[in-house]
Coordinates of C-alpha atoms and ligand atoms in Angstrom, one line a residue:
X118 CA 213.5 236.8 -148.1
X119 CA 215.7 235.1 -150.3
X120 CA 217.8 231.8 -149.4
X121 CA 221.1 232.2 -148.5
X122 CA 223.8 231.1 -150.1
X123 CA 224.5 227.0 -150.0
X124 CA 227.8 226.1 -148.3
X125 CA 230.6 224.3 -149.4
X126 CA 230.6 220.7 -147.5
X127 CA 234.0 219.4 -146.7
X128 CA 234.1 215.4 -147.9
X129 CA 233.6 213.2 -145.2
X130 CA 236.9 211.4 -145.5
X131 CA 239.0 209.7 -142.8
X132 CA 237.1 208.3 -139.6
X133 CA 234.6 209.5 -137.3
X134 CA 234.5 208.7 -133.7
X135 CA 230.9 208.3 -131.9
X136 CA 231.5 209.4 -128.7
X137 CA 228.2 208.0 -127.2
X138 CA 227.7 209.5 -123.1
X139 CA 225.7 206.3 -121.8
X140 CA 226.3 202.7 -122.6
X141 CA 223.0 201.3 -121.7
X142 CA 220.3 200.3 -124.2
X143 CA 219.9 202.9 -126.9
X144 CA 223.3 203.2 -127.8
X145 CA 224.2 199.3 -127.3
X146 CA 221.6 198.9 -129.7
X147 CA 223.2 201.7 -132.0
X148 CA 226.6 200.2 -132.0
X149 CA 225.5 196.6 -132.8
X150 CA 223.1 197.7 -135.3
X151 CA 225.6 199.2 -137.4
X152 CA 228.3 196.8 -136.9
X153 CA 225.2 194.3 -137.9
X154 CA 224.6 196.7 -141.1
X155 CA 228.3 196.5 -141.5
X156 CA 229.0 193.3 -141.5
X157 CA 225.1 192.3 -144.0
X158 CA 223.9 190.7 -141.1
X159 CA 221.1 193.2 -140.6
X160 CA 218.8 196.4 -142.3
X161 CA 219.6 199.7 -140.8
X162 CA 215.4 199.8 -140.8
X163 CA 214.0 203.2 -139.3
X164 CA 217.2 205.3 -140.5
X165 CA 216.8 207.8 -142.7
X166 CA 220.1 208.7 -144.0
X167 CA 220.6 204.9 -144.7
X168 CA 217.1 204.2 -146.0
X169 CA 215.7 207.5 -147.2
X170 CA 215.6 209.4 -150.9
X171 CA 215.1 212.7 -151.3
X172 CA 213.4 214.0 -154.5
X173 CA 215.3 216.9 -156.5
X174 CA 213.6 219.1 -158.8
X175 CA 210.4 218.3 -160.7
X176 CA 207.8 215.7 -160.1
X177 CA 207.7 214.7 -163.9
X178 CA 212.0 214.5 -163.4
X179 CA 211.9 210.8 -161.9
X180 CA 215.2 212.4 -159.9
X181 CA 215.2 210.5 -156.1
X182 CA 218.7 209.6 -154.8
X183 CA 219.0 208.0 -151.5
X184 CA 219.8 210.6 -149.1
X185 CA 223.2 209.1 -148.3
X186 CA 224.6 208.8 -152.2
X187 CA 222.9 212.8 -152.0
X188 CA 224.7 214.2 -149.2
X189 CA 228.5 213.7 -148.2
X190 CA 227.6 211.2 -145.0
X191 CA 230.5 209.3 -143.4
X192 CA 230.4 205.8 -143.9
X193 CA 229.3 203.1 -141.7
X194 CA 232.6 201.8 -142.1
X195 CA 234.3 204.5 -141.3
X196 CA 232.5 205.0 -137.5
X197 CA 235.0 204.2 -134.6
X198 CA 233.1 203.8 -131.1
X199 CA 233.9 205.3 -127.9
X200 CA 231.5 205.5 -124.7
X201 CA 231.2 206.8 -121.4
X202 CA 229.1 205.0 -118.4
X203 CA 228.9 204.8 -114.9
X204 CA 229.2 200.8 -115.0
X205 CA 232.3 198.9 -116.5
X206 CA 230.0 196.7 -118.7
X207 CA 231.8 196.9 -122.6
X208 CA 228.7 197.5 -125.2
X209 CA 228.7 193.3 -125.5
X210 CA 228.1 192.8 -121.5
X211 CA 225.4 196.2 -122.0
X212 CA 223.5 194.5 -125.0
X213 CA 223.2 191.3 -123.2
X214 CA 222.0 193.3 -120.2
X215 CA 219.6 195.3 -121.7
X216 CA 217.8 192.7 -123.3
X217 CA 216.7 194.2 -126.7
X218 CA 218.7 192.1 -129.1
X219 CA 218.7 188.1 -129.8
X220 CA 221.2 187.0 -128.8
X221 CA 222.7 184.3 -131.1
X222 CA 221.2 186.1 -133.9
X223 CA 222.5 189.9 -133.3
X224 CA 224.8 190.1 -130.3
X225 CA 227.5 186.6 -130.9
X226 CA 227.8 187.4 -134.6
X227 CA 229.7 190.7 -133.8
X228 CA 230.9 189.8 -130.3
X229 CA 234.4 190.8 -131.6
X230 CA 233.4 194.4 -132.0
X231 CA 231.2 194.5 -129.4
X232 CA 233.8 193.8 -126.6
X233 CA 236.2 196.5 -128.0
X234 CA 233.6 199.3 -127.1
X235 CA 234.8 199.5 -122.7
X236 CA 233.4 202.8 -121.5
X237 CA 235.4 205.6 -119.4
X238 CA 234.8 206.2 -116.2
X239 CA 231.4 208.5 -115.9
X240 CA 231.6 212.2 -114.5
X241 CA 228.8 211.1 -112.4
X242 CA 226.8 212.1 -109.0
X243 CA 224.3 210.6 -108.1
X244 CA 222.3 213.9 -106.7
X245 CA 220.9 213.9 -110.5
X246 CA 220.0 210.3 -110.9
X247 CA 219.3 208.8 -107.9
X248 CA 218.4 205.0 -109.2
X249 CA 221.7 204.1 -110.2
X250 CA 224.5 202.8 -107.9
X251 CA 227.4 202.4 -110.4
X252 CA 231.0 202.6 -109.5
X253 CA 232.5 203.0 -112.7
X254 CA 232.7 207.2 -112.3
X255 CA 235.8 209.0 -111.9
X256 CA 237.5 209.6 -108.8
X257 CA 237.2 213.4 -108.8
X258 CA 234.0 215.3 -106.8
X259 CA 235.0 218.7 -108.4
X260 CA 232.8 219.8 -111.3
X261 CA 236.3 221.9 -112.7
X262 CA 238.0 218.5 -112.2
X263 CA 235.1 217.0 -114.0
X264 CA 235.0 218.8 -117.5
X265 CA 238.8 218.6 -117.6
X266 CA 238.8 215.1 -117.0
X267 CA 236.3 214.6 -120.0
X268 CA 238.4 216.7 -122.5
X269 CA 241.0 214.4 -121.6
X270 CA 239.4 211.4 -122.3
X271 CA 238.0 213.2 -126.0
X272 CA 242.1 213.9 -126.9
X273 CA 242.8 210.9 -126.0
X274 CA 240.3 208.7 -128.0
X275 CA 240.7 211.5 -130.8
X276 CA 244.6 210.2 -130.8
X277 CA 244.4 206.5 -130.1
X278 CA 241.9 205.9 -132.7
X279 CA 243.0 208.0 -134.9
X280 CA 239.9 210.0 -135.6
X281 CA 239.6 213.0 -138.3
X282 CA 236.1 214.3 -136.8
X283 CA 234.5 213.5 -133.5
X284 CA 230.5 213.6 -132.5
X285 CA 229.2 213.4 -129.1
X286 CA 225.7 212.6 -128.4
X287 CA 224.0 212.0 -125.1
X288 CA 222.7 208.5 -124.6
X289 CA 223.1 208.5 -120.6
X290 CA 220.0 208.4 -118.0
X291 CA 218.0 211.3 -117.8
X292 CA 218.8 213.6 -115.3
X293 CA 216.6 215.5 -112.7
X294 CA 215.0 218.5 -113.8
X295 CA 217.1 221.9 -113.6
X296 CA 215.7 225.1 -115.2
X297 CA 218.2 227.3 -117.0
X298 CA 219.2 230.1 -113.9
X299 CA 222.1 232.2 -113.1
X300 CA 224.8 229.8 -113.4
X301 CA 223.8 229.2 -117.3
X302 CA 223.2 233.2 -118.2
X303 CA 226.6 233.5 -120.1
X304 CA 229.9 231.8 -120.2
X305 CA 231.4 233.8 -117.5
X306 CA 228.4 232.9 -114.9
X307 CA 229.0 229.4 -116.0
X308 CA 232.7 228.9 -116.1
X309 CA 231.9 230.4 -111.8
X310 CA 229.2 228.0 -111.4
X311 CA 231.5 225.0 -112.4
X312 CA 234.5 226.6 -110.1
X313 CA 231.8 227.0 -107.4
X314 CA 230.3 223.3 -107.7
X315 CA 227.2 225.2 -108.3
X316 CA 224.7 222.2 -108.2
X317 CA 222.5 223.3 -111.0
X318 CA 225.6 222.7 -113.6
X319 CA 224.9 218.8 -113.8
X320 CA 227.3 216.1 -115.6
X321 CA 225.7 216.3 -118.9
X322 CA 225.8 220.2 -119.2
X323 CA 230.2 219.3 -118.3
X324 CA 230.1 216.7 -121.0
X325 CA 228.6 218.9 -123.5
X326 CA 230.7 222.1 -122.2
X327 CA 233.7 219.5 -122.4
X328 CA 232.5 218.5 -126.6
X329 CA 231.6 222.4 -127.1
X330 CA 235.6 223.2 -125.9
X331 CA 237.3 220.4 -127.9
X332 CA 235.0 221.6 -131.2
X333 CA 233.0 218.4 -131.2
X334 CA 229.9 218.7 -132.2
X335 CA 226.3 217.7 -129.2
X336 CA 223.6 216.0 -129.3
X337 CA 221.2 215.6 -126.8
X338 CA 218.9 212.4 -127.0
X339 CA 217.5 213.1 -123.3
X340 CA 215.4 215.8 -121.9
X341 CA 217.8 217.2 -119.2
X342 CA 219.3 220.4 -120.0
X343 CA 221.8 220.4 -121.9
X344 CA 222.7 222.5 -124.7
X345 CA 219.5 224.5 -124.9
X346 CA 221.3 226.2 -121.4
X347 CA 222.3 229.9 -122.7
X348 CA 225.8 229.9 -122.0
X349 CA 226.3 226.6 -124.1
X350 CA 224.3 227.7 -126.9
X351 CA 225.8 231.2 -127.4
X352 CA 229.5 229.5 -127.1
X353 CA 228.3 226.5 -129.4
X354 CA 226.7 229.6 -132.1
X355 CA 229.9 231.8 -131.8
X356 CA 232.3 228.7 -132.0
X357 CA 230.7 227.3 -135.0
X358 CA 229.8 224.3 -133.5
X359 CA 226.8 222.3 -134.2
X360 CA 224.4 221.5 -131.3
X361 CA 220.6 219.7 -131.4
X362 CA 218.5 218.3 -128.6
X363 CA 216.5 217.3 -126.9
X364 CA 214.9 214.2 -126.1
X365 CA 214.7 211.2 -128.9
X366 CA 211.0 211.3 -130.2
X367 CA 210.5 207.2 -130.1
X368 CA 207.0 206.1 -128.8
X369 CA 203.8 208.1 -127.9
X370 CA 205.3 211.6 -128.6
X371 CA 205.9 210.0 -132.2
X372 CA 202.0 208.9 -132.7
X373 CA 200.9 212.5 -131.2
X374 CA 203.4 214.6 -133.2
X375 CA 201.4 212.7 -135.9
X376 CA 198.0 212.6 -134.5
X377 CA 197.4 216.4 -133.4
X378 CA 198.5 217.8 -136.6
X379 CA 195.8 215.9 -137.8
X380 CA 192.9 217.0 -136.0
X381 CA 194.5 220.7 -136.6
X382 CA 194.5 220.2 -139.8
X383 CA 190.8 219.0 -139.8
X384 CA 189.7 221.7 -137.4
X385 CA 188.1 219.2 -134.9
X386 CA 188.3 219.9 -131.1
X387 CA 190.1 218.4 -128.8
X388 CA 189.0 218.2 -124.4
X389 CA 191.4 215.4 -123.3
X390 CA 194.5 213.2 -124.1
X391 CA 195.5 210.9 -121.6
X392 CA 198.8 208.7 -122.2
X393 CA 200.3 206.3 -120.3
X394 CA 203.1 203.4 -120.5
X395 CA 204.4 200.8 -119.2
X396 CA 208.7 200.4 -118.9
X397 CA 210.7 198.6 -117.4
X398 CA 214.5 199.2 -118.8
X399 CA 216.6 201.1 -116.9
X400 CA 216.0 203.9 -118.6
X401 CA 212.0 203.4 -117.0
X402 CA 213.6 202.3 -113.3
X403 CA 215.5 206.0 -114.0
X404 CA 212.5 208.0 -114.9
X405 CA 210.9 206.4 -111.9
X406 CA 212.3 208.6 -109.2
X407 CA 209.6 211.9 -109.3
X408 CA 212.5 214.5 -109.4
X409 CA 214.1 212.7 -112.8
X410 CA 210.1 211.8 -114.6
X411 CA 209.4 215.4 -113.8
X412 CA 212.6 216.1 -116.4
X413 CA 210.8 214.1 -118.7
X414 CA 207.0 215.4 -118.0
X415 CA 208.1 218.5 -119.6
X416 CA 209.5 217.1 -122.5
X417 CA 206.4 215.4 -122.9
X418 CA 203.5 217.9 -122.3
X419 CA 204.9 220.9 -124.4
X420 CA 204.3 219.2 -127.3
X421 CA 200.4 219.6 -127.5
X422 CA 200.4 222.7 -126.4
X423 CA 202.8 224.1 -129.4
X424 CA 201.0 222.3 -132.1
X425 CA 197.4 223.4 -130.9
X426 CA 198.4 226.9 -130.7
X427 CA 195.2 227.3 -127.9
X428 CA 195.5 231.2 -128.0
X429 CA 194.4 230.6 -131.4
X430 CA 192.4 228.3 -131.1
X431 CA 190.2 229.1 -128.5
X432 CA 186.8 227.2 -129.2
X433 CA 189.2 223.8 -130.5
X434 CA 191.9 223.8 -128.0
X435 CA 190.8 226.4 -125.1
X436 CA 190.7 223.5 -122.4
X437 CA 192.3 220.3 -122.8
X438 CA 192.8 218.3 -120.2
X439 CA 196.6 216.8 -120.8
X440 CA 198.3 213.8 -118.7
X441 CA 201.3 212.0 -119.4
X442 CA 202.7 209.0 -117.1
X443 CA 205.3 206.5 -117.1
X444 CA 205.2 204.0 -114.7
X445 CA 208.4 201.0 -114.3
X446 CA 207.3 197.6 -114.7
X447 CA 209.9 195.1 -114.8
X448 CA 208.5 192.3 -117.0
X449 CA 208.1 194.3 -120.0
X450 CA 212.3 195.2 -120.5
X451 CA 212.7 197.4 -123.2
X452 CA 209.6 197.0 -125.0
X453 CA 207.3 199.3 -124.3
X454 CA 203.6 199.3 -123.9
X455 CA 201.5 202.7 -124.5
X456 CA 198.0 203.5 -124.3
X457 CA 196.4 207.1 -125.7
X458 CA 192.9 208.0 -125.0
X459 CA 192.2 211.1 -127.1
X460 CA 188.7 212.7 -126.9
X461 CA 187.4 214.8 -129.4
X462 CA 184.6 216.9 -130.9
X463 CA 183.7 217.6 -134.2
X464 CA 180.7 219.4 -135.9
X465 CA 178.5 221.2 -133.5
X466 CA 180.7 219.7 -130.6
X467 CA 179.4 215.8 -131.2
X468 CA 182.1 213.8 -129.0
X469 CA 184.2 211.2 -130.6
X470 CA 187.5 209.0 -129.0
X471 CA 190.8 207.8 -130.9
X472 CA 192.2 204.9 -129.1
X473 CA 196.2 204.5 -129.6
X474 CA 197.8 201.0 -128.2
X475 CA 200.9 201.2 -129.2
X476 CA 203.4 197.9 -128.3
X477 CA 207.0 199.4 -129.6
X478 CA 210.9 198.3 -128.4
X479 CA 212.0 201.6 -127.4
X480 CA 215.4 201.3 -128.2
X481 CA 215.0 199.8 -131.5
X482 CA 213.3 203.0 -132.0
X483 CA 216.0 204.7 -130.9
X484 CA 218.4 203.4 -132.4
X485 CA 218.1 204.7 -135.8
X486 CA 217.7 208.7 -134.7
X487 CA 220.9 208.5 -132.8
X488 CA 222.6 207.0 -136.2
X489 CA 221.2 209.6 -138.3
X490 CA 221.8 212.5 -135.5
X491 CA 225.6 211.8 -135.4
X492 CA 226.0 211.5 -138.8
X493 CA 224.0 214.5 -139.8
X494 CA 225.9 216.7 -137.2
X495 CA 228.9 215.9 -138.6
X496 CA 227.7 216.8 -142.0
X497 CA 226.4 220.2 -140.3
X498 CA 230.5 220.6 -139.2
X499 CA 231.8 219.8 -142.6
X500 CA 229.2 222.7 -144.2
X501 CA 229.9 225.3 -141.6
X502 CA 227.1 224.8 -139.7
X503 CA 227.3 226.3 -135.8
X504 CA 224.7 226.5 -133.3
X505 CA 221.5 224.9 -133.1
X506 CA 220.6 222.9 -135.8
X507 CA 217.1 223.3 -136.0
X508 CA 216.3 221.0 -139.3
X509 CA 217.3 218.0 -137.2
X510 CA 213.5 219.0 -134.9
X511 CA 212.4 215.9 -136.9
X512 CA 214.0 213.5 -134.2
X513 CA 213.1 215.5 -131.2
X514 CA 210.7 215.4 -128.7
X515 CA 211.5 219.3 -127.6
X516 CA 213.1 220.5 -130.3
X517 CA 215.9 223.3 -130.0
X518 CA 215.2 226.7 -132.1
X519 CA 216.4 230.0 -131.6
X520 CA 215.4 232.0 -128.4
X521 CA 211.7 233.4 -129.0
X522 CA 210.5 231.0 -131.9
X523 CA 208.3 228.6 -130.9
X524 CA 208.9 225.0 -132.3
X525 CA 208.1 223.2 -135.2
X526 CA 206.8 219.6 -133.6
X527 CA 204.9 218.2 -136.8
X528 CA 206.8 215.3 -138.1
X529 CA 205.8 216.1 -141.8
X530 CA 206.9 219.7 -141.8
X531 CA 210.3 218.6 -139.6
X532 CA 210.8 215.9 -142.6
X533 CA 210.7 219.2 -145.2
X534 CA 212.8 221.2 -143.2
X535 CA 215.0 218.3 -142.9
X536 CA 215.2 217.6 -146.7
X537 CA 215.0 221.4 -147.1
X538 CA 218.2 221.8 -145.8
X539 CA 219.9 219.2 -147.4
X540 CA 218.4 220.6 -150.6
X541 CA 220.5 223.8 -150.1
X542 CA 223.5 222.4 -148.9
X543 CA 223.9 220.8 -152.5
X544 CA 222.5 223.3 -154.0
X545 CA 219.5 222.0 -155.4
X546 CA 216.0 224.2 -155.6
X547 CA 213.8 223.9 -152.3
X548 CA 211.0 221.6 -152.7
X549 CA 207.6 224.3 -151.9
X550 CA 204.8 222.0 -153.0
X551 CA 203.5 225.1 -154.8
X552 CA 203.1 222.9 -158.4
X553 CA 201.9 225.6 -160.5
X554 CA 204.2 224.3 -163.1
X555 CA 202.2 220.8 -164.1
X556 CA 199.3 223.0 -165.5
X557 CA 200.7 225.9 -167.2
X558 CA 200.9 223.5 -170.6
X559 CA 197.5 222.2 -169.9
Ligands
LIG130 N1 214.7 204.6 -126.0 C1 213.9 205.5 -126.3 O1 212.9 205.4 -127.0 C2 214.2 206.9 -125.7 C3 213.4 208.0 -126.2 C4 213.7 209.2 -125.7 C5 214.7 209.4 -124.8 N2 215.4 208.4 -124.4 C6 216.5 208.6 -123.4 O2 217.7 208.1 -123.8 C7 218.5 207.8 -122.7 C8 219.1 206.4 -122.8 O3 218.1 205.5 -122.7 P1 218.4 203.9 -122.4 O4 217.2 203.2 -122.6 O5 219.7 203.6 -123.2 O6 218.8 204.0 -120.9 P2 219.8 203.0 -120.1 O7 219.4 203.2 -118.6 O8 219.7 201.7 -120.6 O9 221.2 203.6 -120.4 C9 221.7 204.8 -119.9 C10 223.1 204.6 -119.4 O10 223.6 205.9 -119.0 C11 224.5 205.7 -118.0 N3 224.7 206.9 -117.3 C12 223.9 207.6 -116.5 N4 224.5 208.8 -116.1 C13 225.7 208.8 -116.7 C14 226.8 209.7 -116.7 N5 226.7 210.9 -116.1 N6 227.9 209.5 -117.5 C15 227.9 208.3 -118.2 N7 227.0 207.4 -118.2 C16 225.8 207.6 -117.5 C17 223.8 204.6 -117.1 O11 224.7 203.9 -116.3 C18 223.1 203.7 -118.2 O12 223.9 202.6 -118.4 C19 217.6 208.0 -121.5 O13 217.8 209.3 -120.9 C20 216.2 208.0 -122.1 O14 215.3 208.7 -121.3 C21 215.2 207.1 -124.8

């Protein structure tokens, strides 16, 4: 098949609000890390479109731009903040709170901009996270009153802060787990289901429904549905609206997105991978309550299963035995401690073991993907991109793709996909590793 046209990208001029849902620790971190990176007080480390280059055309051509002097990206400079959450804390009280940053060293030295962030009100129940007792929602207990009270607040910040292109992207707790059913089929099932308080349309389907209607472009850094419900993505894809989700890929699903491409690769077996972690943010106090870590056990355990490819792999990945906890544990904060325990066979079924220990700050992982998704979904807008984006897999846990194709969850092949796309946007050749080329003059 051949490749379709490139686009013509829109310059990114003029501002861009960050509408983040959630002003807890991922996107407190966010926001001080780029007013840090702002201001030269600290490296945007971990970011792609900030630290990345992207090679264009031959090896022998010595041609590798950074990514962001490649591709039309707003400027850091440009970003204006604007936040939702179901506690008054501004993003200076949240960073304190959270505990990720020093503070002399990376929450004083931008207190100023830090205290200008003061969240909305939350559309918030507490039905789908249980483990929070904020106050700061809005006043209203209809979900119509809800998603109008949301587009509200978007046309206002759009106006006060004088914004050219808005993102959205959902930092907020995870929410229990709701399979896509009737209410989600279409738009006109939905748009009933919101009018009937239909309790499987949560707050973060209304936010996103709320973005989707004001032409703002979602992201979805949780594993709660979201976007991936029908309705949303089939308004998003005839809207022209770029959507991505779900679930930021930080910690352990990072190492096994690694990890099983790897014994794939190598053809050795695989009976058992047992991970656990210890957390204890709010985000791990959230995820304790059963109905919300079931949202997240999903998110989790798919990921084996579609890089394995069992049916395939009958002898290799037939029966593995595949656990995944989180359990809350207060002293640790934000910095997160996982264990793997992978066994595997290799020749003639001869068992080995891969032990991972992996000691990461989940939201300084976090950080960085929510930067780049916001800033590469508002490149999608300005190239005409609608509905899912699937070359942004590479920060996802459970990445969105079109009904029927399974995912792409190797983090190499997401990186070319990623690049890939950004290739054609600029019209540059695709990158296919085929080389012929080097030894035709040999
Ligand atoms: N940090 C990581 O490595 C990582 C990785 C994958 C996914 N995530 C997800 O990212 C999200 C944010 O993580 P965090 O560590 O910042 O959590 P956090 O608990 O520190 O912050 C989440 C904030 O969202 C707010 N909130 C909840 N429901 C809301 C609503 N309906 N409207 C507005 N605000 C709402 C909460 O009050 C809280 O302040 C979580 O869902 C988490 O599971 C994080």
């Amino acid at each position: 098949m051949s490749t379709p046209p490139s686009p013509t990208v829109a310059p990114a001029s003029g501002r861009l609000g960050v509408l983040t849902v959630g002003l807890g620790a991922v996107a407190s971190t966010l926001i001080a890390g780029v007013e840090l990176t702002k201001r030269g007080l600290g490296k945007p480390i971990g970011s792609l479109t900030q630290m990345g280059t992207i090679r264009l055309g031959k090896r022998t051509e010595d041609r590798s731009p950074l990514i962001n002097e490649f591709v039309p990206l707003a400027a850091l400079e440009d970003i204006v903040w604007g936040a939702w959450d179901v506690y008054p804390d501004d993003a200076y009280v949240s960073a304190s709170r959270a505990g990720v940053l020093e503070s002399g060293k990376h929450i004083e030295a931008i207190s100023d901009a830090l205290r200008e962030v003061r969240p909305m009100q939350a559309a918030f129940e507490r039905k789908y996270a249980r483990n929070l007792d904020g106050e700061h929602v809005k006043p209203i207990s209809s979900k119509r009153g809800m998603l109008n009270a949301i587009r509200e607040d978007i046309n206002r910040f759009r106006e006060e802060k004088q914004c050219d292109r808005l993102v959205m992207i959902w930092c907020a707790s995870t929410e229990i787990f709701i399979e896509p059913g009737r209410a989600h089929i279409d738009l006109e099932s939905f748009e009933k289901a919101i009018d009937a308080d239909d309790e499987t349309v949560s707050p973060c389907q209304l936010y996103a429904y709320a973005a989707l209607l004001e032409g703002v472009p979602f992201n979805n850094g949780a594993p709660n549905l979201a976007v991936d419900a029908p309705a949303l993505r089939m308004f998003a894809t005839e809207k022209d609206i770029p959507i991505s989700g779900k679930d930021f890929k930080t910690g352990q699903t990072l190492m096994k997105t690694v990890l099983a491409p790897m014994l794939k690769a190598r053809m050795l077996g695989l009976s058992g991978w047992y991970s656990t972690n210890i957390l204890g943010n709010r985000d791990g106090e959230v995820l304790d309550a059963p109905e919300n870590f079931k949202t997240k056990e999903e998110s989790k355990l798919g990921v084996l299963e579609d890089i394995l490819q069992p049916a395939k792999y009958p002898d290799l990945y037939g029966d593995v035995f595949h656990k995944v906890q989180i359990n809350y544990y207060p002293p640790r904060g934000d910095n997160k401690e996982g264990w793997d325990n992978i066994d595997i066979t290799g020749w003639l079924g001869y068992p080995m073991q891969i032990k991972v220990n992996f000691l990461c700050r989940d939201s300084i992982l976090a950080a960085p993907l929510a930067l780049d998704l916001v800033l590469f979904s508002d490149l999608a807008q300005r190239a005409g991109l609608g509905g899912i984006q699937e070359w942004l897999s590479f920060y996802y846990k459970s990445p969105q793709v079109a009904p029927g194709l399974y995912p792409e969850h190797d983090l190499f092949i997401q990186l070319t996909k990623l690049k890939n796309t950004l290739r054609w946007m600029m019209g540059e050749d695709q990158i296919t590793h085929l080389g012929r080329e080097y030894y035709e003059e040999i």
